[in-house]
Amino acid sequence: MLAVTSPSSTFPYLSTNNHANLHQYVSAQIRQLSPDRSAKASMGGKTYLRHDSAQAVEPSQTSQRPIRRVATEAPGRSTPNRVSTTDRDDIGVTVNGDHRTTKPGPLVRSNTDRAPRRADLPNKPEPAEDRWELRHGWDEQYNSAEYLGQLRAGWYMYYMDKRHETGGKPRQEDPSHNTSEWRMRDRLKTVSAALTICLNIGVDPPDVIKTNPTAKLECWIDPTASIGTNNKTMEQIGKKLQEQYEGLSIRVRYKQYLDPSVEETKKFCMSLRRNAKDERILFHYNGHGVPLPTPSGEIWVFNRNYTQYIPVSLYDLQMWLGAPSLFVFDCSNAGNIIANFDRFVAKHEEENAKARKNDPSVQLQTYGDNIQLAACGKSESLPTSPDLPADLFTCCLTTPIDISLRFFLLENPLPSELTLRDVTRIPGRLAERRSPLGELNWIFTAITDTIAWNRLPRTTFKKLFRQDLMVAALFRNFLLSERIMRSNGCHPMSVPSLPETHNHPLWQAWDLTIEMVLAQLPAMVAAEQGGPPYEYRHSDFFTEQLTAFEVYLSQGAPNREAPSQLPIVLQVLLSQVHRLRALILLSRFLDMGPWAVNLALTIGIFPYVLKLLQSAAFELKPVMIFIWARILAVDGGCQTDLIKDNGYQYFINILNPANPLPVHNANEHRAMAAFVVAMFCRGFNQGQTVSLSPDLFNYCIGHMQDDNNPLLRHWSCLCISMLWADFPEAKWAGIRCQAHINLCERWNDEVPDVRTAALHALNNFIGIPDLTAQVAHYEETVATLVLRMTADGSSMVRRELLVFCSTFVKRYQSKFLVAAFEQLVKEKEDLMQAGTHGDSNPKRGALTKTDSSQDSQDSESARVSYGSVQGTMWMHLLIMSIDPHPEVAQDAKCIVDYVHERLLQSPLGPRAQPLMDDIIRISRRAAVAKSQPPSRQPSVAPNARRTPGAGSPAPPALPKNESYLSMGMRKSASMAAALKHLAFGGHEQPAPLEEKSATTYQRVPGGPIRTRVPAEWTKPPDVYDPTTHAKAYVKAKTPKSRGYTKRGPNSSASLPLKSGFFDWSIEVLHLIDFRANHIPKNHPLTALQYFREPQMQGADSDEPGSGDYNQKLWRRSRNDKVLALTQPLKGVAGTSKWDVPMGFFNNGSQPMKMCFHQFEDHLAIADDRDTICIWDWTKHHRLNRFSNANPDGTRINEARFINEDDQAFLLTGSSDGIVRIFRNYESPENIELVSAFRGLTRRIPSAKMAGLVLDWQQGQGKLLVAGDDRVIRVWNAASEICSTEISARSSAPLTSLTTDAVAGDILIAGYGDGALRVFDQRLRPQQAMIQIWKKHKQWITNVHMQRGGLRELVSGCRDGEVKLWDLRWRDEISTVRAVEEGSVMRGLSVHEHAPVFAAYVSPSPPTEPPNPSLIFESR
């Protein structure tokens, strides 16, 4: 039978069993008399308790000391409970139907029961007579506002870190991470330029009609106003044009060709291509003095005597110049050239194809890579306005500032005193950015870059603006020409064609900038002429654009849209005035993820930040470290660049603790510097060589000791790992610095990531080429030290440990072959010994055990591998091959299979194969004997052997009719699966109970724990429970971890295993807020900060508006509503009937453990083997059914929900000592194994096995595990290690655990001999026991301390005695007889908040199989 609260209550309590009579006890049983009513209690001599027969029960022992309690009125008679009987494995639910009781004073839920919340209920003062003080003297402490505030600050969800979500494996490469194109591997440069000018001054071409007045200026020179000869004027124009082009790129070799003939044109074109080879050539053509281009695209030059115009076809021009080439055509009807250019290129390519067909080895000229700029369209004429130059297009391309100033004055509708001549008097030089003229040029470059970035496709932008300096300058100015020429009736053309840019909003910012400069021009001119001094007021353009960029960043980059201001930010880096602010904003942008880094690299950030490494500016160091960390996290191919100018030394110097940083979180920046150095050394021998120094080792070793910064410890380990990977000189340097020993000391670091990083470094330490005795000593020392991590609670750590083991096995393969062979020999000996000495007589078996134990020890000492590092590691590998985590087990199996395969191929193979065959043959014979009727089976467990272990838990003993190898041969293709049913322990234990039919009981051999009491008293209450027959049991699907891929049965094992931890460390991020710059005192230390995901902003689940945040907000609102609705029901829970049916569930198998979710309508039910069912108990619908993957002969002992306030996980504990945690437990498709580890690493043999008991402390993040062991283990959920081992102080099995769920310091344990012990975790483990009660005489069924209410401590034992305790008293407060004489209390469940408990009883001893049905009852 089972009692629960009503569906409207969110605090259900229950205990599970398959047959029981329900006895309900309410407030009067728990609330004892106060001193003012003690006379009444003593007169009666009895305490009145509510019972199903309404009779009073004499308490066996009562405390004579004062009790701080206020008594309630005597309870009324209760209604007998209804018992439902059925032959099926069913579960029923009943709910309260009578609320005619008087409502007591409100019981307000303590804020420390669950996650802190706002108070939804009004704080009404309680009447003085109804105030209840908390038990154990905790009233003042737990009601302290300061104390409750501390508890609220330390409330976290656990097992939700990135390593649990990703399994410690790097994700699949995101397309946004692809940065292979930003470097422009095929970068070209313009090396030569032909400036061809065809003016023929004084002679107008026949097809050109000029206006009067008309445009005259050529390169800002008026050819008609020249006093000299025409040749002199042409030379001035040519020289001026060359000067204008040199302003764009001075490294190009320029050559002027003034009024050339066709022969000269052919000659210099072919000469340019011959000298340029495969680089780009610039061909500038000014055709203002020759006829217009023909419709077929021909351009004109002269004959030798200048008497004729000679056409030059595009076909010939292309043949002479080849490709790559850049053409600039400044003439009317220039569109004809553009329209025909590609047609002749195609013709050349056809000819080349034919030539290659005839002769594949022929060397041919290429023609495809050409860029063209034309001044106007096909039928358009150049502007002839006298206020504009005749070569307006050339002026736009070569002198953009001058033409922009002139254009602004001409287009300005407002009156101005300035003339066109005045704009040429702006002071300064273009190269001086702080001068007025230089600032204009600087802003113009930023604006045109930004317009191109926003309007052009990314590939086009990179080709035109980042590949060639000359091309970038011309196209930047081409955007201006499009704006100016369009306003004068021309439409410039280009190949590749560009989208329209003349109407971009930034042109208005350009006009404003010009206007601000021209407004100051009169004052500046007057100051130059001797007038009053004037200080130039610089433009606010960059300041305003940085502000706009900051607004963009504050919006969170919606839809990952590229910021329009990014090119401007890069230009600002050139200025010392705005540099720091620009770098900070840039770092915030890079923090948005790889996509942002990729955009910044594409726009051209890399040359800027590389150059800034040479800056000695102290204030730039933190932001430079951050920016470089983000870049290297996305693109690790920058190692060669860091060698230039010793840029890597910038980060090594920062690792020096003696070098201060201008930030208070300097250690986090040093961690980033360690990451940069690690990436610099990763797979780059040249980087390892230049970085190698004792100082770097000492810096990292020192940082590994910093307990306050896990990120720094993490990357200090990985920095050493990358420094000495495949680099023997660095390994010897590390040995001299004791780096390997310091890394081994990280085995118990409180952060799993740091422990894994240390293993990664030690794995790379193995493999010094010369394997001398000294080298072997160092490596074996490391291997011995790291074997302590086999019992680590983190699967990521254990997987990295197996990577280390695989490297070690590969290096010392021959020794492992010997260890494996000797293990096979010993297994056969054990099996043969079991067959020889097996006996059903317990005494004879005990004598045989004593004799064989000495023989076994002598045999072990004679083994070559006995006591060696290789032998010990081999045993650990066998243990890990049955690890509860599937990925760990699979990796260990791979190593074991590899060794076995090599063993069969070695000289020992002919002897190993018969051993394996014999083991299988003997095991099969034993399996046949096992299938005999129960009457033939021995009543005493067969002798078990003991397996050695060096300083750590050893594998347990298998039954003598089983072996490591035989079980795997029968059940799996992998030889490593031979340990499938091996329990983890260092001592021998009895063989598992034989499976019988569902109507047959199992007998437990052995005597009582204490001889003073009958043996029956110290047996578990469920000792006679039937088990579901194996043939009738339907196995459910076993959940796997995320990303788990099963190894194929035919796949060959190869070593060493590959580690993905370094890549995972780069990309993962967790909860630390970069802006906070500190780790909260009570924050889980697993929260690390890495470099691919955002660091300056909170997690997505903490960002308002995100999907995760909205879901969390909804769940919190739902939880608050549930609490507000259910808190008043606690007052009537103890005085109401529990008899209204609510549902009926067919579980399909016998339920043993059950657990309600606090807020969801979820009920988890574990059966008598390894299956868990998840039910929606309000809809009577089963949501999921899955297997806990228990070995045969074990079952689930515990099931708990954790993280119930958010996304709950299901935690299970099984009798083999394994703890598993499941995510999405209610979904058959999405359920995943989050973590699995051995909570009990040793199990003490006993005739009465309690299995595993545990208690979960959500507020403290601790999991307390005990059972068939002599210690209580306290596992830290954040660090995933056993932080404390408290001696159980008894040889009896520990049967029940409970803790103070608020502060989490007090621990109460119940034992199989009836004792109760109280421990204080704040004391040393040797002194932790502060109280012991031995009032119970039989097996403790349960001991429980309420999470809410009055914090009552209730215990119950097998004979039905239920006692209430106060930690301050030596004796119990009250005793209740919960069962009738001759019955056994199988279970006890205490309500967490209301003064109610339920007992579950059955006849003893049973005369027939108990009824497997359960009835749920509630208020």
PDB file of C-alpha atoms in Angstrom, residues 900-1077:
ATOM      1  CA  HIS A 900      44.131  -9.261 -26.608  1.00  0.00           C
ATOM      2  CA  GLU A 901      44.468  -9.094 -30.388  1.00  0.00           C
ATOM      3  CA  ARG A 902      48.182  -8.397 -30.129  1.00  0.00           C
ATOM      4  CA  LEU A 903      48.495 -11.168 -27.559  1.00  0.00           C
ATOM      5  CA  LEU A 904      47.093 -13.703 -30.007  1.00  0.00           C
ATOM      6  CA  GLN A 905      49.517 -12.440 -32.658  1.00  0.00           C
ATOM      7  CA  SER A 906      52.522 -12.540 -30.321  1.00  0.00           C
ATOM      8  CA  PRO A 907      54.734 -15.554 -29.458  1.00  0.00           C
ATOM      9  CA  LEU A 908      52.419 -16.122 -26.494  1.00  0.00           C
ATOM     10  CA  GLY A 909      49.498 -16.573 -28.879  1.00  0.00           C
ATOM     11  CA  PRO A 910      49.768 -20.392 -29.174  1.00  0.00           C
ATOM     12  CA  ARG A 911      49.490 -20.625 -25.390  1.00  0.00           C
ATOM     13  CA  ALA A 912      46.918 -17.845 -24.964  1.00  0.00           C
ATOM     14  CA  GLN A 913      44.401 -19.305 -27.388  1.00  0.00           C
ATOM     15  CA  PRO A 914      44.012 -22.624 -25.481  1.00  0.00           C
ATOM     16  CA  LEU A 915      43.639 -20.643 -22.268  1.00  0.00           C
ATOM     17  CA  MET A 916      40.783 -18.645 -23.743  1.00  0.00           C
ATOM     18  CA  ASP A 917      39.171 -21.834 -25.080  1.00  0.00           C
ATOM     19  CA  ASP A 918      39.458 -23.552 -21.706  1.00  0.00           C
ATOM     20  CA  ILE A 919      37.970 -20.559 -19.893  1.00  0.00           C
ATOM     21  CA  ILE A 920      35.018 -20.532 -22.260  1.00  0.00           C
ATOM     22  CA  ARG A 921      34.548 -24.320 -21.950  1.00  0.00           C
ATOM     23  CA  ILE A 922      34.625 -24.283 -18.150  1.00  0.00           C
ATOM     24  CA  SER A 923      32.308 -21.299 -18.014  1.00  0.00           C
ATOM     25  CA  ARG A 924      29.797 -22.966 -20.306  1.00  0.00           C
ATOM     26  CA  ARG A 925      29.859 -26.050 -18.105  1.00  0.00           C
ATOM     27  CA  ALA A 926      29.208 -23.836 -15.097  1.00  0.00           C
ATOM     28  CA  ALA A 927      26.370 -22.151 -16.945  1.00  0.00           C
ATOM     29  CA  VAL A 928      24.758 -25.548 -17.526  1.00  0.00           C
ATOM     30  CA  ALA A 929      25.112 -26.355 -13.822  1.00  0.00           C
ATOM     31  CA  LYS A 930      23.562 -23.013 -12.982  1.00  0.00           C
ATOM     32  CA  SER A 931      20.450 -23.927 -14.916  1.00  0.00           C
ATOM     33  CA  GLN A 932      19.822 -27.021 -12.682  1.00  0.00           C
ATOM     34  CA  PRO A 933      16.808 -27.013 -10.304  1.00  0.00           C
ATOM     35  CA  PRO A 934      17.258 -25.041  -7.084  1.00  0.00           C
ATOM     36  CA  SER A 935      17.496 -28.217  -5.004  1.00  0.00           C
ATOM     37  CA  ARG A 936      20.840 -29.015  -6.640  1.00  0.00           C
ATOM     38  CA  GLN A 937      22.341 -25.623  -5.903  1.00  0.00           C
ATOM     39  CA  PRO A 938      24.558 -25.123  -2.850  1.00  0.00           C
ATOM     40  CA  SER A 939      23.011 -23.159  -0.012  1.00  0.00           C
ATOM     41  CA  VAL A 940      26.229 -21.285   0.659  1.00  0.00           C
ATOM     42  CA  ALA A 941      27.822 -18.926  -1.790  1.00  0.00           C
ATOM     43  CA  PRO A 942      30.899 -20.408  -3.470  1.00  0.00           C
ATOM     44  CA  ASN A 943      34.293 -19.091  -2.563  1.00  0.00           C
ATOM     45  CA  ALA A 944      35.358 -15.863  -4.201  1.00  0.00           C
ATOM     46  CA  ARG A 945      38.815 -14.779  -5.110  1.00  0.00           C
ATOM     47  CA  ARG A 946      40.429 -11.474  -4.350  1.00  0.00           C
ATOM     48  CA  THR A 947      42.041  -9.378  -7.036  1.00  0.00           C
ATOM     49  CA  PRO A 948      44.962  -7.114  -6.131  1.00  0.00           C
ATOM     50  CA  GLY A 949      44.924  -3.394  -6.597  1.00  0.00           C
ATOM     51  CA  ALA A 950      47.705  -0.904  -5.994  1.00  0.00           C
ATOM     52  CA  GLY A 951      46.472   1.788  -3.713  1.00  0.00           C
ATOM     53  CA  SER A 952      43.025   1.995  -5.248  1.00  0.00           C
ATOM     54  CA  PRO A 953      39.839  -0.034  -5.484  1.00  0.00           C
ATOM     55  CA  ALA A 954      40.290  -3.414  -7.079  1.00  0.00           C
ATOM     56  CA  PRO A 955      37.849  -5.369  -9.192  1.00  0.00           C
ATOM     57  CA  PRO A 956      35.439  -7.512  -7.203  1.00  0.00           C
ATOM     58  CA  ALA A 957      35.239 -11.232  -7.151  1.00  0.00           C
ATOM     59  CA  LEU A 958      33.245 -13.064  -9.731  1.00  0.00           C
ATOM     60  CA  PRO A 959      31.447 -16.252  -8.808  1.00  0.00           C
ATOM     61  CA  LYS A 960      33.682 -19.234  -9.361  1.00  0.00           C
ATOM     62  CA  ASN A 961      31.562 -20.473 -12.197  1.00  0.00           C
ATOM     63  CA  GLU A 962      32.221 -17.246 -14.103  1.00  0.00           C
ATOM     64  CA  SER A 963      35.377 -15.625 -15.488  1.00  0.00           C
ATOM     65  CA  TYR A 964      36.397 -12.330 -17.020  1.00  0.00           C
ATOM     66  CA  LEU A 965      36.811 -13.782 -20.478  1.00  0.00           C
ATOM     67  CA  SER A 966      34.004 -16.335 -20.606  1.00  0.00           C
ATOM     68  CA  MET A 967      31.218 -13.880 -19.820  1.00  0.00           C
ATOM     69  CA  GLY A 968      32.365 -11.562 -22.564  1.00  0.00           C
ATOM     70  CA  MET A 969      32.649 -14.409 -25.075  1.00  0.00           C
ATOM     71  CA  ARG A 970      29.111 -15.458 -24.316  1.00  0.00           C
ATOM     72  CA  LYS A 971      27.531 -12.016 -24.384  1.00  0.00           C
ATOM     73  CA  SER A 972      29.596  -9.685 -26.566  1.00  0.00           C
ATOM     74  CA  ALA A 973      31.842  -9.608 -29.557  1.00  0.00           C
ATOM     75  CA  SER A 974      34.295  -7.566 -27.524  1.00  0.00           C
ATOM     76  CA  MET A 975      36.670  -9.414 -25.249  1.00  0.00           C
ATOM     77  CA  ALA A 976      36.554  -6.473 -22.884  1.00  0.00           C
ATOM     78  CA  ALA A 977      32.860  -7.144 -22.270  1.00  0.00           C
ATOM     79  CA  ALA A 978      33.891 -10.127 -20.186  1.00  0.00           C
ATOM     80  CA  LEU A 979      33.516  -7.914 -17.125  1.00  0.00           C
ATOM     81  CA  LYS A 980      29.921  -7.052 -17.910  1.00  0.00           C
ATOM     82  CA  HIS A 981      28.594  -8.258 -14.550  1.00  0.00           C
ATOM     83  CA  LEU A 982      31.626  -7.403 -12.462  1.00  0.00           C
ATOM     84  CA  ALA A 983      30.765  -5.377  -9.354  1.00  0.00           C
ATOM     85  CA  PHE A 984      33.291  -2.764  -8.279  1.00  0.00           C
ATOM     86  CA  GLY A 985      34.897  -3.710  -4.980  1.00  0.00           C
ATOM     87  CA  GLY A 986      38.097  -4.539  -3.165  1.00  0.00           C
ATOM     88  CA  HIS A 987      36.792  -7.429  -1.097  1.00  0.00           C
ATOM     89  CA  GLU A 988      35.139 -10.731  -1.797  1.00  0.00           C
ATOM     90  CA  GLN A 989      31.382 -10.972  -1.758  1.00  0.00           C
ATOM     91  CA  PRO A 990      28.859 -13.764  -2.087  1.00  0.00           C
ATOM     92  CA  ALA A 991      27.619 -14.895  -5.422  1.00  0.00           C
ATOM     93  CA  PRO A 992      24.444 -13.205  -6.667  1.00  0.00           C
ATOM     94  CA  LEU A 993      21.209 -14.855  -5.716  1.00  0.00           C
ATOM     95  CA  GLU A 994      19.919 -17.377  -8.229  1.00  0.00           C
ATOM     96  CA  GLU A 995      16.935 -16.417 -10.299  1.00  0.00           C
ATOM     97  CA  LYS A 996      13.787 -18.331  -9.525  1.00  0.00           C
ATOM     98  CA  SER A 997      10.243 -18.194 -10.691  1.00  0.00           C
ATOM     99  CA  ALA A 998       7.993 -15.319  -9.745  1.00  0.00           C
ATOM    100  CA  THR A 999       6.388 -17.424  -6.987  1.00  0.00           C
ATOM    101  CA  THR A1000       9.641 -18.667  -5.403  1.00  0.00           C
ATOM    102  CA  TYR A1001      11.460 -16.860  -2.617  1.00  0.00           C
ATOM    103  CA  GLN A1002      15.184 -16.258  -2.416  1.00  0.00           C
ATOM    104  CA  ARG A1003      17.187 -17.300   0.596  1.00  0.00           C
ATOM    105  CA  VAL A1004      20.012 -15.190   1.887  1.00  0.00           C
ATOM    106  CA  PRO A1005      22.870 -17.207   3.355  1.00  0.00           C
ATOM    107  CA  GLY A1006      24.786 -16.268   6.420  1.00  0.00           C
ATOM    108  CA  GLY A1007      24.152 -15.461  10.030  1.00  0.00           C
ATOM    109  CA  PRO A1008      22.921 -12.351  11.807  1.00  0.00           C
ATOM    110  CA  ILE A1009      24.902  -9.202  12.107  1.00  0.00           C
ATOM    111  CA  ARG A1010      24.630  -9.201  15.874  1.00  0.00           C
ATOM    112  CA  THR A1011      24.291 -12.524  17.692  1.00  0.00           C
ATOM    113  CA  ARG A1012      22.456 -10.940  20.608  1.00  0.00           C
ATOM    114  CA  VAL A1013      19.200 -10.636  18.646  1.00  0.00           C
ATOM    115  CA  PRO A1014      17.339 -13.096  16.461  1.00  0.00           C
ATOM    116  CA  ALA A1015      18.669 -13.338  12.936  1.00  0.00           C
ATOM    117  CA  GLU A1016      15.305 -12.377  11.507  1.00  0.00           C
ATOM    118  CA  TRP A1017      15.489  -8.926  13.125  1.00  0.00           C
ATOM    119  CA  THR A1018      18.545  -7.833  11.162  1.00  0.00           C
ATOM    120  CA  LYS A1019      17.364  -8.998   7.756  1.00  0.00           C
ATOM    121  CA  PRO A1020      16.207  -6.471   5.166  1.00  0.00           C
ATOM    122  CA  PRO A1021      12.406  -6.157   5.095  1.00  0.00           C
ATOM    123  CA  ASP A1022      12.377  -7.024   1.389  1.00  0.00           C
ATOM    124  CA  VAL A1023      14.487 -10.161   1.774  1.00  0.00           C
ATOM    125  CA  TYR A1024      11.599 -12.376   0.739  1.00  0.00           C
ATOM    126  CA  ASP A1025      10.493 -10.281  -2.197  1.00  0.00           C
ATOM    127  CA  PRO A1026       9.936 -12.251  -5.400  1.00  0.00           C
ATOM    128  CA  THR A1027      11.709 -11.198  -8.565  1.00  0.00           C
ATOM    129  CA  THR A1028      10.302 -11.067 -12.040  1.00  0.00           C
ATOM    130  CA  HIS A1029      11.350 -14.102 -14.033  1.00  0.00           C
ATOM    131  CA  ALA A1030      13.918 -13.306 -16.693  1.00  0.00           C
ATOM    132  CA  LYS A1031      11.869 -14.899 -19.447  1.00  0.00           C
ATOM    133  CA  ALA A1032       8.819 -12.805 -18.588  1.00  0.00           C
ATOM    134  CA  TYR A1033      10.798  -9.562 -18.293  1.00  0.00           C
ATOM    135  CA  VAL A1034      10.775  -7.221 -21.291  1.00  0.00           C
ATOM    136  CA  LYS A1035      14.024  -5.306 -21.515  1.00  0.00           C
ATOM    137  CA  ALA A1036      13.621  -1.588 -22.153  1.00  0.00           C
ATOM    138  CA  LYS A1037      15.829   0.661 -24.231  1.00  0.00           C
ATOM    139  CA  THR A1038      18.973   1.935 -22.514  1.00  0.00           C
ATOM    140  CA  PRO A1039      19.605   5.700 -22.844  1.00  0.00           C
ATOM    141  CA  LYS A1040      23.026   6.741 -24.104  1.00  0.00           C
ATOM    142  CA  SER A1041      25.044   9.866 -23.623  1.00  0.00           C
ATOM    143  CA  ARG A1042      24.845  12.684 -26.131  1.00  0.00           C
ATOM    144  CA  GLY A1043      27.039  12.094 -29.150  1.00  0.00           C
ATOM    145  CA  TYR A1044      27.646   8.437 -28.344  1.00  0.00           C
ATOM    146  CA  THR A1045      28.542   6.344 -31.388  1.00  0.00           C
ATOM    147  CA  LYS A1046      28.666   2.612 -30.972  1.00  0.00           C
ATOM    148  CA  ARG A1047      31.820   0.914 -32.128  1.00  0.00           C
ATOM    149  CA  GLY A1048      31.154  -1.600 -34.877  1.00  0.00           C
ATOM    150  CA  PRO A1049      31.668  -5.281 -34.048  1.00  0.00           C
ATOM    151  CA  ASN A1050      34.055  -5.712 -36.974  1.00  0.00           C
ATOM    152  CA  SER A1051      36.054  -2.533 -36.393  1.00  0.00           C
ATOM    153  CA  SER A1052      39.662  -3.141 -35.468  1.00  0.00           C
ATOM    154  CA  ALA A1053      41.072  -1.610 -32.316  1.00  0.00           C
ATOM    155  CA  SER A1054      43.829   0.940 -32.835  1.00  0.00           C
ATOM    156  CA  LEU A1055      45.905   2.858 -30.305  1.00  0.00           C
ATOM    157  CA  PRO A1056      46.475   5.443 -29.068  1.00  0.00           C
ATOM    158  CA  LEU A1057      42.997   6.891 -28.687  1.00  0.00           C
ATOM    159  CA  LYS A1058      42.445  10.422 -29.913  1.00  0.00           C
ATOM    160  CA  SER A1059      41.536  13.232 -27.539  1.00  0.00           C
ATOM    161  CA  GLY A1060      39.194  16.036 -28.525  1.00  0.00           C
ATOM    162  CA  PHE A1061      39.532  17.881 -25.235  1.00  0.00           C
ATOM    163  CA  PHE A1062      41.709  20.715 -26.515  1.00  0.00           C
ATOM    164  CA  ASP A1063      39.272  21.605 -29.290  1.00  0.00           C
ATOM    165  CA  TRP A1064      36.400  21.363 -26.816  1.00  0.00           C
ATOM    166  CA  SER A1065      38.231  23.685 -24.427  1.00  0.00           C
ATOM    167  CA  ILE A1066      38.492  26.325 -27.145  1.00  0.00           C
ATOM    168  CA  GLU A1067      34.839  26.460 -28.055  1.00  0.00           C
ATOM    169  CA  VAL A1068      32.962  25.919 -24.840  1.00  0.00           C
ATOM    170  CA  LEU A1069      31.656  28.607 -22.475  1.00  0.00           C
ATOM    171  CA  HIS A1070      29.800  28.596 -19.248  1.00  0.00           C
ATOM    172  CA  LEU A1071      28.306  30.876 -16.696  1.00  0.00           C
ATOM    173  CA  ILE A1072      30.946  33.327 -15.532  1.00  0.00           C
ATOM    174  CA  ASP A1073      30.064  36.876 -16.513  1.00  0.00           C
ATOM    175  CA  PHE A1074      33.117  38.578 -17.971  1.00  0.00           C
ATOM    176  CA  ARG A1075      31.771  41.931 -16.865  1.00  0.00           C
ATOM    177  CA  ALA A1076      31.629  40.804 -13.259  1.00  0.00           C
ATOM    178  CA  ASN A1077      35.338  39.925 -13.348  1.00  0.00           C
TER     179      ASN A1077
END
